[in-house]
mmCIF file of C-alpha atoms and ligand atoms in Angstrom:
data_model
loop_
_atom_site.group_PDB
_atom_site.id
_atom_site.type_symbol
_atom_site.label_atom_id
_atom_site.label_comp_id
_atom_site.label_asym_id
_atom_site.label_seq_id
_atom_site.Cartn_x
_atom_site.Cartn_y
_atom_site.Cartn_z
ATOM 1 C CA MET A 1352 31.463 -90.658 -64.538
ATOM 2 C CA THR A 1353 32.447 -87.586 -66.412
ATOM 3 C CA HIS A 1354 30.772 -86.852 -69.693
ATOM 4 C CA ASP A 1355 33.882 -87.082 -71.778
ATOM 5 C CA HIS A 1356 33.700 -90.828 -71.113
ATOM 6 C CA ALA A 1357 31.093 -93.169 -72.499
ATOM 7 C CA PRO A 1358 29.269 -94.942 -69.663
ATOM 8 C CA LEU A 1359 30.307 -98.281 -68.211
ATOM 9 C CA ILE A 1360 27.353 -100.081 -66.647
ATOM 10 C CA VAL A 1361 27.651 -103.295 -64.649
ATOM 11 C CA VAL A 1362 24.525 -105.435 -64.445
ATOM 12 C CA SER A 1363 24.901 -108.298 -62.009
ATOM 13 C CA GLY A 1364 22.814 -110.695 -59.965
ATOM 14 C CA PRO A 1365 22.445 -114.438 -59.549
ATOM 15 C CA ALA A 1366 22.439 -116.754 -62.554
ATOM 16 C CA GLY A 1367 18.876 -117.441 -63.664
ATOM 17 C CA VAL A 1368 17.550 -114.054 -62.558
ATOM 18 C CA GLY A 1369 17.056 -112.927 -66.156
ATOM 19 C CA LYS A 1370 19.710 -110.211 -66.315
ATOM 20 C CA THR A 1371 20.738 -110.997 -69.889
ATOM 21 C CA THR A 1372 17.090 -110.874 -70.988
ATOM 22 C CA VAL A 1373 16.548 -107.527 -69.245
ATOM 23 C CA VAL A 1374 19.640 -106.054 -70.917
ATOM 24 C CA THR A 1375 18.785 -107.514 -74.344
ATOM 25 C CA ARG A 1376 15.285 -106.032 -74.174
ATOM 26 C CA LEU A 1377 16.650 -102.678 -73.109
ATOM 27 C CA LEU A 1378 19.079 -102.587 -76.021
ATOM 28 C CA GLU A 1379 16.307 -103.471 -78.488
ATOM 29 C CA ALA A 1380 14.077 -100.680 -77.256
ATOM 30 C CA THR A 1381 16.292 -97.787 -76.201
ATOM 31 C CA ASP A 1382 17.713 -94.867 -78.151
ATOM 32 C CA LEU A 1383 20.679 -94.702 -75.755
ATOM 33 C CA SER A 1384 24.020 -95.397 -77.407
ATOM 34 C CA LEU A 1385 24.812 -98.631 -75.597
ATOM 35 C CA ARG A 1386 26.131 -102.079 -76.360
ATOM 36 C CA ARG A 1387 26.522 -105.269 -74.319
ATOM 37 C CA ALA A 1388 30.084 -106.546 -74.068
ATOM 38 C CA VAL A 1389 30.425 -110.103 -75.363
ATOM 39 C CA THR A 1390 32.331 -111.788 -72.548
ATOM 40 C CA ALA A 1391 34.473 -114.900 -72.700
ATOM 41 C CA THR A 1392 33.954 -118.267 -71.014
ATOM 42 C CA THR A 1393 35.488 -121.723 -70.899
ATOM 43 C CA ARG A 1394 32.106 -123.410 -70.417
ATOM 44 C CA ASP A 1395 30.552 -125.327 -73.309
ATOM 45 C CA ALA A 1396 28.044 -123.514 -75.505
ATOM 46 C CA ARG A 1397 24.407 -124.354 -74.765
ATOM 47 C CA PRO A 1398 22.201 -125.360 -77.690
ATOM 48 C CA GLY A 1399 21.485 -122.260 -79.757
ATOM 49 C CA GLU A 1400 24.356 -120.181 -78.350
ATOM 50 C CA VAL A 1401 26.587 -118.609 -80.983
ATOM 51 C CA ASP A 1402 30.340 -118.056 -80.555
ATOM 52 C CA GLY A 1403 31.114 -114.336 -80.704
ATOM 53 C CA THR A 1404 27.486 -113.333 -80.136
ATOM 54 C CA ASP A 1405 26.481 -114.916 -76.828
ATOM 55 C CA TYR A 1406 30.023 -115.454 -75.573
ATOM 56 C CA HIS A 1407 33.483 -115.912 -76.892
ATOM 57 C CA PHE A 1408 33.865 -119.637 -76.196
ATOM 58 C CA TRP A 1409 37.542 -120.163 -75.399
ATOM 59 C CA ASP A 1410 39.380 -123.194 -74.098
ATOM 60 C CA GLU A 1411 41.269 -122.859 -70.824
ATOM 61 C CA GLY A 1412 44.609 -122.384 -72.581
ATOM 62 C CA GLU A 1413 43.310 -119.434 -74.622
ATOM 63 C CA PHE A 1414 41.749 -117.945 -71.515
ATOM 64 C CA ARG A 1415 44.900 -118.223 -69.412
ATOM 65 C CA LYS A 1416 46.917 -116.690 -72.238
ATOM 66 C CA ALA A 1417 44.538 -113.711 -72.435
ATOM 67 C CA ILE A 1418 44.958 -113.205 -68.659
ATOM 68 C CA ASP A 1419 48.758 -113.474 -68.874
ATOM 69 C CA ASP A 1420 48.852 -111.023 -71.801
ATOM 70 C CA GLY A 1421 46.853 -108.470 -69.765
ATOM 71 C CA ARG A 1422 43.943 -108.612 -72.211
ATOM 72 C CA MET A 1423 41.221 -109.144 -69.566
ATOM 73 C CA LEU A 1424 39.573 -106.216 -67.773
ATOM 74 C CA GLU A 1425 38.261 -108.644 -65.142
ATOM 75 C CA TRP A 1426 37.810 -112.376 -64.860
ATOM 76 C CA ALA A 1427 36.558 -114.891 -62.315
ATOM 77 C CA VAL A 1428 36.088 -118.605 -61.818
ATOM 78 C CA VAL A 1429 32.330 -118.954 -61.561
ATOM 79 C CA PHE A 1430 30.598 -121.875 -59.810
ATOM 80 C CA GLY A 1431 34.031 -123.253 -58.980
ATOM 81 C CA ARG A 1432 34.550 -124.647 -62.437
ATOM 82 C CA ASP A 1433 34.566 -122.307 -65.436
ATOM 83 C CA PHE A 1434 36.443 -119.132 -66.254
ATOM 84 C CA TYR A 1435 34.392 -116.091 -67.256
ATOM 85 C CA GLY A 1436 35.802 -112.684 -68.065
ATOM 86 C CA THR A 1437 35.565 -109.412 -69.947
ATOM 87 C CA PRO A 1438 38.157 -108.858 -72.688
ATOM 88 C CA ARG A 1439 39.403 -105.253 -72.532
ATOM 89 C CA ALA A 1440 38.798 -104.940 -76.278
ATOM 90 C CA GLU A 1441 35.065 -105.451 -75.699
ATOM 91 C CA VAL A 1442 35.001 -102.226 -73.689
ATOM 92 C CA ASP A 1443 37.807 -100.064 -75.058
ATOM 93 C CA GLU A 1444 36.908 -100.216 -78.741
ATOM 94 C CA PHE A 1445 33.347 -99.067 -78.034
ATOM 95 C CA HIS A 1446 34.284 -96.423 -75.501
ATOM 96 C CA ALA A 1447 36.728 -94.996 -78.054
ATOM 97 C CA ARG A 1448 33.729 -94.434 -80.330
ATOM 98 C CA GLY A 1449 31.619 -92.916 -77.558
ATOM 99 C CA VAL A 1450 29.401 -95.974 -77.172
ATOM 100 C CA GLY A 1451 28.439 -96.959 -73.629
ATOM 101 C CA VAL A 1452 29.086 -100.558 -72.595
ATOM 102 C CA ILE A 1453 27.015 -102.840 -70.386
ATOM 103 C CA LEU A 1454 28.759 -105.742 -68.643
ATOM 104 C CA VAL A 1455 26.440 -108.583 -67.636
ATOM 105 C CA ILE A 1456 28.690 -110.328 -65.131
ATOM 106 C CA ASP A 1457 28.667 -112.143 -61.811
ATOM 107 C CA VAL A 1458 29.131 -110.472 -58.428
ATOM 108 C CA GLN A 1459 32.870 -111.288 -58.253
ATOM 109 C CA GLY A 1460 33.307 -109.416 -61.550
ATOM 110 C CA ALA A 1461 31.212 -106.502 -60.274
ATOM 111 C CA VAL A 1462 33.415 -106.280 -57.165
ATOM 112 C CA ARG A 1463 36.503 -106.227 -59.367
ATOM 113 C CA ILE A 1464 35.151 -103.367 -61.520
ATOM 114 C CA ARG A 1465 34.300 -101.474 -58.319
ATOM 115 C CA GLU A 1466 37.937 -101.818 -57.209
ATOM 116 C CA LEU A 1467 39.319 -100.842 -60.621
ATOM 117 C CA LEU A 1468 36.986 -97.986 -61.528
ATOM 118 C CA PRO A 1469 35.283 -96.884 -58.312
ATOM 119 C CA ASN A 1470 33.913 -93.606 -59.669
ATOM 120 C CA ASP A 1471 33.570 -94.504 -63.313
ATOM 121 C CA HIS A 1472 30.749 -96.972 -63.502
ATOM 122 C CA LEU A 1473 27.129 -97.527 -62.579
ATOM 123 C CA SER A 1474 26.312 -100.845 -60.908
ATOM 124 C CA VAL A 1475 22.900 -102.472 -60.886
ATOM 125 C CA PHE A 1476 21.914 -105.655 -59.070
ATOM 126 C CA ILE A 1477 18.996 -107.596 -60.566
ATOM 127 C CA GLU A 1478 17.229 -109.731 -57.983
ATOM 128 C CA PRO A 1479 14.480 -112.342 -58.174
ATOM 129 C CA PRO A 1480 11.088 -111.740 -56.519
ATOM 130 C CA SER A 1481 11.994 -114.593 -54.134
ATOM 131 C CA PHE A 1482 14.530 -117.362 -53.704
ATOM 132 C CA ASP A 1483 11.877 -119.980 -54.599
ATOM 133 C CA GLU A 1484 11.214 -118.164 -57.856
ATOM 134 C CA LEU A 1485 14.925 -118.214 -58.695
ATOM 135 C CA GLU A 1486 15.080 -121.940 -57.982
ATOM 136 C CA ALA A 1487 12.086 -122.537 -60.251
ATOM 137 C CA ARG A 1488 13.690 -120.525 -63.051
ATOM 138 C CA LEU A 1489 16.984 -122.397 -62.751
ATOM 139 C CA ARG A 1490 15.213 -125.748 -62.743
ATOM 140 C CA GLY A 1491 13.304 -124.655 -65.842
ATOM 141 C CA ARG A 1492 16.597 -124.773 -67.735
ATOM 142 C CA GLN A 1493 16.401 -128.397 -68.776
ATOM 143 C CA ASP A 1494 20.024 -128.501 -69.834
ATOM 144 C CA MET A 1495 21.526 -128.514 -66.323
ATOM 145 C CA SER A 1496 22.326 -131.391 -64.001
ATOM 146 C CA GLU A 1497 21.074 -131.394 -60.394
ATOM 147 C CA GLU A 1498 24.634 -130.874 -59.186
ATOM 148 C CA ARG A 1499 24.987 -127.731 -61.306
ATOM 149 C CA VAL A 1500 21.596 -126.388 -60.195
ATOM 150 C CA LEU A 1501 22.546 -126.849 -56.523
ATOM 151 C CA ARG A 1502 25.892 -125.164 -57.052
ATOM 152 C CA ARG A 1503 24.191 -122.193 -58.720
ATOM 153 C CA LEU A 1504 21.673 -121.911 -55.872
ATOM 154 C CA ALA A 1505 24.436 -121.902 -53.249
ATOM 155 C CA THR A 1506 26.282 -119.179 -55.192
ATOM 156 C CA ALA A 1507 23.026 -117.222 -55.534
ATOM 157 C CA ARG A 1508 22.602 -117.106 -51.731
ATOM 158 C CA ASP A 1509 26.041 -115.545 -51.352
ATOM 159 C CA GLU A 1510 25.379 -113.094 -54.190
ATOM 160 C CA LEU A 1511 22.002 -111.977 -52.830
ATOM 161 C CA ALA A 1512 23.737 -111.133 -49.553
ATOM 162 C CA GLN A 1513 25.821 -108.545 -51.461
ATOM 163 C CA ALA A 1514 22.941 -106.776 -53.217
ATOM 164 C CA ASP A 1515 23.289 -103.691 -51.005
ATOM 165 C CA THR A 1516 26.794 -102.985 -52.273
ATOM 166 C CA PHE A 1517 25.409 -101.958 -55.700
ATOM 167 C CA HIS A 1518 24.270 -98.472 -56.706
ATOM 168 C CA HIS A 1519 20.778 -99.777 -57.551
ATOM 169 C CA ARG A 1520 18.704 -102.906 -56.978
ATOM 170 C CA ILE A 1521 15.955 -103.912 -59.397
ATOM 171 C CA VAL A 1522 13.537 -106.775 -58.718
ATOM 172 C CA ASN A 1523 12.842 -108.727 -61.903
ATOM 173 C CA HIS A 1524 9.215 -109.439 -61.153
ATOM 174 C CA ASP A 1525 7.804 -108.081 -64.392
ATOM 175 C CA LEU A 1526 10.232 -107.991 -67.326
ATOM 176 C CA SER A 1527 8.928 -104.759 -68.909
ATOM 177 C CA GLU A 1528 9.044 -102.965 -65.583
ATOM 178 C CA ALA A 1529 12.577 -104.163 -64.894
ATOM 179 C CA VAL A 1530 13.663 -102.927 -68.351
ATOM 180 C CA ARG A 1531 12.019 -99.525 -67.747
ATOM 181 C CA GLU A 1532 13.671 -99.223 -64.355
ATOM 182 C CA LEU A 1533 17.105 -100.088 -65.753
ATOM 183 C CA GLU A 1534 16.713 -97.446 -68.467
ATOM 184 C CA ARG A 1535 15.571 -94.924 -65.868
ATOM 185 C CA VAL A 1536 18.592 -95.388 -63.600
ATOM 186 C CA ILE A 1537 20.978 -95.216 -66.574
ATOM 187 C CA ARG A 1538 19.408 -91.958 -67.810
ATOM 188 C CA GLU A 1539 19.389 -90.536 -64.292
ATOM 189 C CA ARG A 1540 23.083 -91.276 -63.795
ATOM 190 C CA PHE A 1541 24.290 -90.164 -67.205
ATOM 191 C CA ASN A 1542 21.831 -87.288 -67.772
ATOM 192 C CA ASN A 1543 20.503 -88.617 -71.035
HETATM 193 P P1 5GP B 1457 25.997 -118.687 -67.645
HETATM 194 O O1 5GP B 1457 26.914 -119.866 -67.610
HETATM 195 O O2 5GP B 1457 24.651 -119.017 -67.024
HETATM 196 O O3 5GP B 1457 25.874 -118.062 -69.018
HETATM 197 O O4 5GP B 1457 26.646 -117.540 -66.732
HETATM 198 C C1 5GP B 1457 27.038 -117.809 -65.445
HETATM 199 C C2 5GP B 1457 27.400 -116.546 -64.711
HETATM 200 O O5 5GP B 1457 28.608 -115.978 -65.222
HETATM 201 C C3 5GP B 1457 26.349 -115.457 -64.838
HETATM 202 O O6 5GP B 1457 26.096 -114.924 -63.540
HETATM 203 C C4 5GP B 1457 27.011 -114.461 -65.732
HETATM 204 O O7 5GP B 1457 26.554 -113.152 -65.508
HETATM 205 C C5 5GP B 1457 28.453 -114.599 -65.333
HETATM 206 N N1 5GP B 1457 29.358 -114.021 -66.331
HETATM 207 C C6 5GP B 1457 29.214 -113.978 -67.677
HETATM 208 N N2 5GP B 1457 30.231 -113.335 -68.257
HETATM 209 C C7 5GP B 1457 31.040 -112.922 -67.259
HETATM 210 C C8 5GP B 1457 32.260 -112.174 -67.233
HETATM 211 O O8 5GP B 1457 32.808 -111.732 -68.229
HETATM 212 N N3 5GP B 1457 32.818 -111.962 -66.012
HETATM 213 C C9 5GP B 1457 32.263 -112.419 -64.869
HETATM 214 N N4 5GP B 1457 32.875 -112.129 -63.724
HETATM 215 N N5 5GP B 1457 31.113 -113.118 -64.854
HETATM 216 C C10 5GP B 1457 30.502 -113.361 -66.036
#
């Protein structure tokens, strides 16, 4: 990353590992000029989720149209059922103002960004202290059927096998420590 560009940071890891929480906490606490991209999904909103804040909740037609129009930086079908993706506008408009952007996306999305922008991003993989811990966290989300939990666990196994392909790995054992470590690797990479 050259310094005439604002940073692009990819934070990935299995669903349920707490990556959104780590990033949200970082953004609350840091003086770095950073923002999380609001990504788009075709899945239903969970109770409490707000359209445009947590995700852009689109139907499949809107999503396919955005892909066809070239408006998505990356997208993937996650857990074999829903579309998830990063609208280009969520990155470009902030980069144009010198604001760094964090993408909290799955491993397929991280691979895509690596192909598109091999030298222009920092990638961080957030991992659980153990697989059992991840399972417990996923099961703690009362709003998911057994079938969906099992699908997420199977995906998580595949994702954990790719952790070494990221620039950094952070174990989310203690939230504050994980936040500190994420801030440290961002500052180290972008000399802030
Ligand atoms: P959830 O349904 O639990 O909110 O998210 C499921 C998974 O989709 C998570 O691993 C999340 O990081 C990932 N995800 C969210 N937004 C995007 C995106 O824009 N692109 C990709 N590739 N994955 C995403």
